[in-house]
Amino acid sequence: MRSLVLRAKTGDSEAFGMLYDHYLELVYRYVYFRVGSHALAEDLTSETFLRALRGIAEFTWQGRDFGAWLVTIARNLVTDHYKSGRNRLEVTTAEILDTPLDGPHIPENAVVTNMVNERVMQAIKQLGAEQQECVILRFLHGMSLAETAKIMGKKSGAIKALQFRAIRALARALPDDLG
């Protein structure tokens, strides 16, 4: 990865394309679980990579992974989005039917799974901003304590404590039959 980043810093578009391919899913999942809309997540993910392309010449390692730098850009875009008031409560028809209902997907199971996922996401959204981000990075993105600490600008011990408090809060917020 380091050599790809160095090549991209010198203007190698093929190297940046390889970085894009490698980190696209990570950035998209991070944004999607923060905003809950596929269309908005796609827009913010695109903007993340556009800003990364514009600023890659100034990227310095400083002990941070390139993916952490991208997630930091995405985090700032999500924060800016909510601060600007551009967020509206609207759901497109395509988002209502995200789960395929044919083949191995039994409609009843899809409905139950979506209901459980919705309950869990509602509970996560009731957490404080730092706890939300910790849970999303650790469990939805599968990041390590060290990676989460770098992205959030905290020490690993602080992330452990934050995660513990978040899980306890989720356990209290969710009904017993979901646990």
mmCIF file of C-alpha atoms in Angstrom:
data_model
loop_
_atom_site.group_PDB
_atom_site.id
_atom_site.type_symbol
_atom_site.label_atom_id
_atom_site.label_comp_id
_atom_site.label_asym_id
_atom_site.label_seq_id
_atom_site.Cartn_x
_atom_site.Cartn_y
_atom_site.Cartn_z
ATOM 1 C CA MET A 1 0.000 0.000 0.000
ATOM 2 C CA ARG A 2 2.800 2.393 0.856
ATOM 3 C CA SER A 3 4.254 2.175 -2.656
ATOM 4 C CA LEU A 4 0.797 2.728 -4.202
ATOM 5 C CA VAL A 5 0.296 5.833 -2.076
ATOM 6 C CA LEU A 6 3.746 7.143 -3.015
ATOM 7 C CA ARG A 7 2.986 6.570 -6.705
ATOM 8 C CA ALA A 8 -0.422 8.259 -6.350
ATOM 9 C CA LYS A 9 1.223 11.237 -4.640
ATOM 10 C CA THR A 10 3.332 11.760 -7.760
ATOM 11 C CA GLY A 11 0.227 11.854 -9.974
ATOM 12 C CA ASP A 12 -0.002 8.193 -10.998
ATOM 13 C CA SER A 13 -3.732 7.825 -11.706
ATOM 14 C CA GLU A 14 -3.475 4.036 -12.030
ATOM 15 C CA ALA A 15 -2.059 3.817 -8.486
ATOM 16 C CA PHE A 16 -4.871 6.016 -7.172
ATOM 17 C CA GLY A 17 -7.370 3.789 -8.982
ATOM 18 C CA MET A 18 -5.931 0.755 -7.210
ATOM 19 C CA LEU A 19 -6.227 2.552 -3.863
ATOM 20 C CA TYR A 20 -9.816 3.445 -4.764
ATOM 21 C CA ASP A 21 -10.622 -0.195 -5.541
ATOM 22 C CA HIS A 22 -9.024 -1.356 -2.293
ATOM 23 C CA TYR A 23 -10.700 1.167 0.042
ATOM 24 C CA LEU A 24 -14.050 1.806 -1.671
ATOM 25 C CA GLU A 25 -16.028 -0.748 0.346
ATOM 26 C CA LEU A 26 -14.538 0.399 3.668
ATOM 27 C CA VAL A 27 -15.418 4.051 3.044
ATOM 28 C CA TYR A 28 -18.866 3.281 1.639
ATOM 29 C CA ARG A 29 -19.817 1.042 4.588
ATOM 30 C CA TYR A 30 -18.596 3.651 7.063
ATOM 31 C CA VAL A 31 -20.650 6.398 5.406
ATOM 32 C CA TYR A 32 -23.730 4.224 4.861
ATOM 33 C CA PHE A 33 -23.968 3.210 8.507
ATOM 34 C CA ARG A 34 -23.674 6.855 9.508
ATOM 35 C CA VAL A 35 -26.302 8.223 7.097
ATOM 36 C CA GLY A 36 -28.564 5.209 6.425
ATOM 37 C CA SER A 37 -29.217 6.093 2.788
ATOM 38 C CA HIS A 38 -27.596 4.335 -0.163
ATOM 39 C CA ALA A 39 -27.863 7.346 -2.466
ATOM 40 C CA LEU A 40 -26.395 9.747 0.081
ATOM 41 C CA ALA A 41 -23.697 7.243 1.030
ATOM 42 C CA GLU A 42 -22.712 6.939 -2.627
ATOM 43 C CA ASP A 43 -22.543 10.735 -2.970
ATOM 44 C CA LEU A 44 -20.466 11.198 0.181
ATOM 45 C CA THR A 45 -18.192 8.285 -0.734
ATOM 46 C CA SER A 46 -17.551 9.841 -4.144
ATOM 47 C CA GLU A 47 -16.815 13.184 -2.511
ATOM 48 C CA THR A 48 -14.436 11.455 -0.078
ATOM 49 C CA PHE A 49 -12.342 10.049 -2.916
ATOM 50 C CA LEU A 50 -12.500 13.309 -4.849
ATOM 51 C CA ARG A 51 -11.119 15.188 -1.844
ATOM 52 C CA ALA A 52 -8.521 12.470 -1.315
ATOM 53 C CA LEU A 53 -7.399 12.812 -4.941
ATOM 54 C CA ARG A 54 -7.132 16.585 -4.587
ATOM 55 C CA GLY A 55 -5.220 16.322 -1.303
ATOM 56 C CA ILE A 56 -3.094 13.219 -1.766
ATOM 57 C CA ALA A 57 0.030 15.270 -2.468
ATOM 58 C CA GLU A 58 -0.179 16.603 1.097
ATOM 59 C CA PHE A 59 -0.841 13.188 2.684
ATOM 60 C CA THR A 60 1.773 12.247 5.294
ATOM 61 C CA TRP A 61 1.957 8.924 7.102
ATOM 62 C CA GLN A 62 2.279 10.211 10.704
ATOM 63 C CA GLY A 63 1.605 6.683 11.955
ATOM 64 C CA ARG A 64 -1.760 6.549 10.189
ATOM 65 C CA ASP A 65 -2.931 4.048 7.622
ATOM 66 C CA PHE A 66 -4.146 5.453 4.299
ATOM 67 C CA GLY A 67 -7.566 3.895 4.980
ATOM 68 C CA ALA A 68 -7.759 5.770 8.277
ATOM 69 C CA TRP A 69 -7.054 9.007 6.400
ATOM 70 C CA LEU A 70 -9.907 8.242 3.982
ATOM 71 C CA VAL A 71 -12.309 7.418 6.827
ATOM 72 C CA THR A 72 -11.332 10.691 8.521
ATOM 73 C CA ILE A 73 -12.244 12.578 5.328
ATOM 74 C CA ALA A 74 -15.545 10.656 5.170
ATOM 75 C CA ARG A 75 -16.210 11.348 8.850
ATOM 76 C CA ASN A 76 -15.745 15.081 8.270
ATOM 77 C CA LEU A 77 -18.066 15.006 5.248
ATOM 78 C CA VAL A 78 -20.784 13.212 7.237
ATOM 79 C CA THR A 79 -20.397 15.742 10.056
ATOM 80 C CA ASP A 80 -20.582 18.640 7.588
ATOM 81 C CA HIS A 81 -23.664 17.103 5.977
ATOM 82 C CA TYR A 82 -25.553 16.977 9.266
ATOM 83 C CA LYS A 83 -24.367 20.413 10.375
ATOM 84 C CA SER A 84 -25.464 22.011 7.110
ATOM 85 C CA GLY A 85 -29.061 20.905 7.563
ATOM 86 C CA ARG A 86 -29.122 19.263 4.133
ATOM 87 C CA ASN A 87 -30.366 16.071 5.703
ATOM 88 C CA ARG A 88 -34.049 15.486 5.167
ATOM 89 C CA LEU A 89 -36.278 12.671 6.232
ATOM 90 C CA GLU A 90 -37.003 11.102 2.888
ATOM 91 C CA VAL A 91 -36.891 7.517 1.720
ATOM 92 C CA THR A 92 -36.753 6.599 -1.938
ATOM 93 C CA THR A 93 -38.725 3.661 -3.261
ATOM 94 C CA ALA A 94 -35.489 1.842 -4.135
ATOM 95 C CA GLU A 95 -34.381 1.951 -0.498
ATOM 96 C CA ILE A 96 -37.586 0.353 0.711
ATOM 97 C CA LEU A 97 -36.890 -2.816 -1.270
ATOM 98 C CA ASP A 98 -33.138 -3.236 -0.722
ATOM 99 C CA THR A 99 -33.443 -6.913 0.169
ATOM 100 C CA PRO A 100 -34.004 -9.206 -2.805
ATOM 101 C CA LEU A 101 -37.163 -11.216 -2.405
ATOM 102 C CA ASP A 102 -36.512 -13.972 -4.917
ATOM 103 C CA GLY A 103 -34.398 -17.114 -5.038
ATOM 104 C CA PRO A 104 -33.088 -18.177 -1.643
ATOM 105 C CA HIS A 105 -34.500 -15.053 0.040
ATOM 106 C CA ILE A 106 -37.794 -15.944 1.673
ATOM 107 C CA PRO A 107 -39.929 -12.813 2.061
ATOM 108 C CA GLU A 108 -40.794 -13.515 5.694
ATOM 109 C CA ASN A 109 -37.125 -13.930 6.641
ATOM 110 C CA ALA A 110 -36.191 -10.757 4.796
ATOM 111 C CA VAL A 111 -38.863 -8.824 6.691
ATOM 112 C CA VAL A 112 -37.781 -10.180 10.075
ATOM 113 C CA THR A 113 -34.098 -9.551 9.332
ATOM 114 C CA ASN A 114 -34.834 -5.996 8.241
ATOM 115 C CA MET A 115 -36.917 -5.389 11.369
ATOM 116 C CA VAL A 116 -34.139 -6.663 13.650
ATOM 117 C CA ASN A 117 -31.510 -4.639 11.785
ATOM 118 C CA GLU A 118 -33.694 -1.552 12.036
ATOM 119 C CA ARG A 119 -34.129 -2.030 15.801
ATOM 120 C CA VAL A 120 -30.386 -2.420 16.275
ATOM 121 C CA MET A 121 -29.635 0.659 14.134
ATOM 122 C CA GLN A 122 -32.238 2.682 16.074
ATOM 123 C CA ALA A 123 -30.558 1.634 19.313
ATOM 124 C CA ILE A 124 -27.128 2.579 17.931
ATOM 125 C CA LYS A 125 -28.456 5.999 16.906
ATOM 126 C CA GLN A 126 -29.567 6.575 20.513
ATOM 127 C CA LEU A 127 -25.947 6.327 21.665
ATOM 128 C CA GLY A 128 -23.749 9.376 21.973
ATOM 129 C CA ALA A 129 -21.793 10.379 18.861
ATOM 130 C CA GLU A 130 -18.504 8.850 20.065
ATOM 131 C CA GLN A 131 -20.152 5.601 21.148
ATOM 132 C CA GLN A 132 -21.957 5.385 17.781
ATOM 133 C CA GLU A 133 -18.738 5.851 15.882
ATOM 134 C CA CYS A 134 -16.904 3.327 18.047
ATOM 135 C CA VAL A 135 -19.579 0.646 17.548
ATOM 136 C CA ILE A 136 -19.776 1.289 13.801
ATOM 137 C CA LEU A 137 -16.016 1.149 13.297
ATOM 138 C CA ARG A 138 -15.449 -1.860 15.565
ATOM 139 C CA PHE A 139 -18.416 -4.079 14.726
ATOM 140 C CA LEU A 140 -19.856 -2.990 11.397
ATOM 141 C CA HIS A 141 -16.476 -2.363 9.767
ATOM 142 C CA GLY A 142 -14.512 -4.927 11.763
ATOM 143 C CA MET A 143 -11.686 -2.539 12.578
ATOM 144 C CA SER A 144 -9.199 -3.304 15.322
ATOM 145 C CA LEU A 145 -8.882 -1.296 18.511
ATOM 146 C CA ALA A 146 -5.730 0.342 17.152
ATOM 147 C CA GLU A 147 -7.372 1.320 13.856
ATOM 148 C CA THR A 148 -10.431 2.674 15.654
ATOM 149 C CA ALA A 149 -8.221 4.625 18.047
ATOM 150 C CA LYS A 150 -6.304 6.214 15.156
ATOM 151 C CA ILE A 151 -9.459 7.252 13.324
ATOM 152 C CA MET A 152 -11.088 8.658 16.446
ATOM 153 C CA GLY A 153 -7.889 10.299 17.713
ATOM 154 C CA LYS A 154 -7.912 8.400 21.007
ATOM 155 C CA LYS A 155 -5.814 5.799 22.792
ATOM 156 C CA SER A 156 -6.712 2.097 22.624
ATOM 157 C CA GLY A 157 -7.624 2.039 26.324
ATOM 158 C CA ALA A 158 -10.110 4.866 25.806
ATOM 159 C CA ILE A 159 -11.660 2.961 22.886
ATOM 160 C CA LYS A 160 -12.008 -0.168 25.054
ATOM 161 C CA ALA A 161 -13.838 1.825 27.730
ATOM 162 C CA LEU A 162 -16.002 3.592 25.134
ATOM 163 C CA GLN A 163 -16.875 0.261 23.512
ATOM 164 C CA PHE A 164 -17.738 -1.313 26.866
ATOM 165 C CA ARG A 165 -20.082 1.547 27.787
ATOM 166 C CA ALA A 166 -21.669 1.472 24.314
ATOM 167 C CA ILE A 167 -22.354 -2.267 24.493
ATOM 168 C CA ARG A 168 -23.889 -1.932 27.944
ATOM 169 C CA ALA A 169 -26.111 0.899 26.690
ATOM 170 C CA LEU A 170 -27.176 -1.195 23.679
ATOM 171 C CA ALA A 171 -27.974 -4.158 25.923
ATOM 172 C CA ARG A 172 -30.259 -1.926 28.006
ATOM 173 C CA ALA A 173 -31.879 -0.367 24.907
ATOM 174 C CA LEU A 174 -32.654 -3.594 23.044
ATOM 175 C CA PRO A 175 -35.391 -6.012 24.096
ATOM 176 C CA ASP A 176 -34.242 -9.277 25.650
ATOM 177 C CA ASP A 177 -35.532 -11.328 22.710
ATOM 178 C CA LEU A 178 -33.037 -9.637 20.350
ATOM 179 C CA GLY A 179 -30.014 -10.479 22.485
#
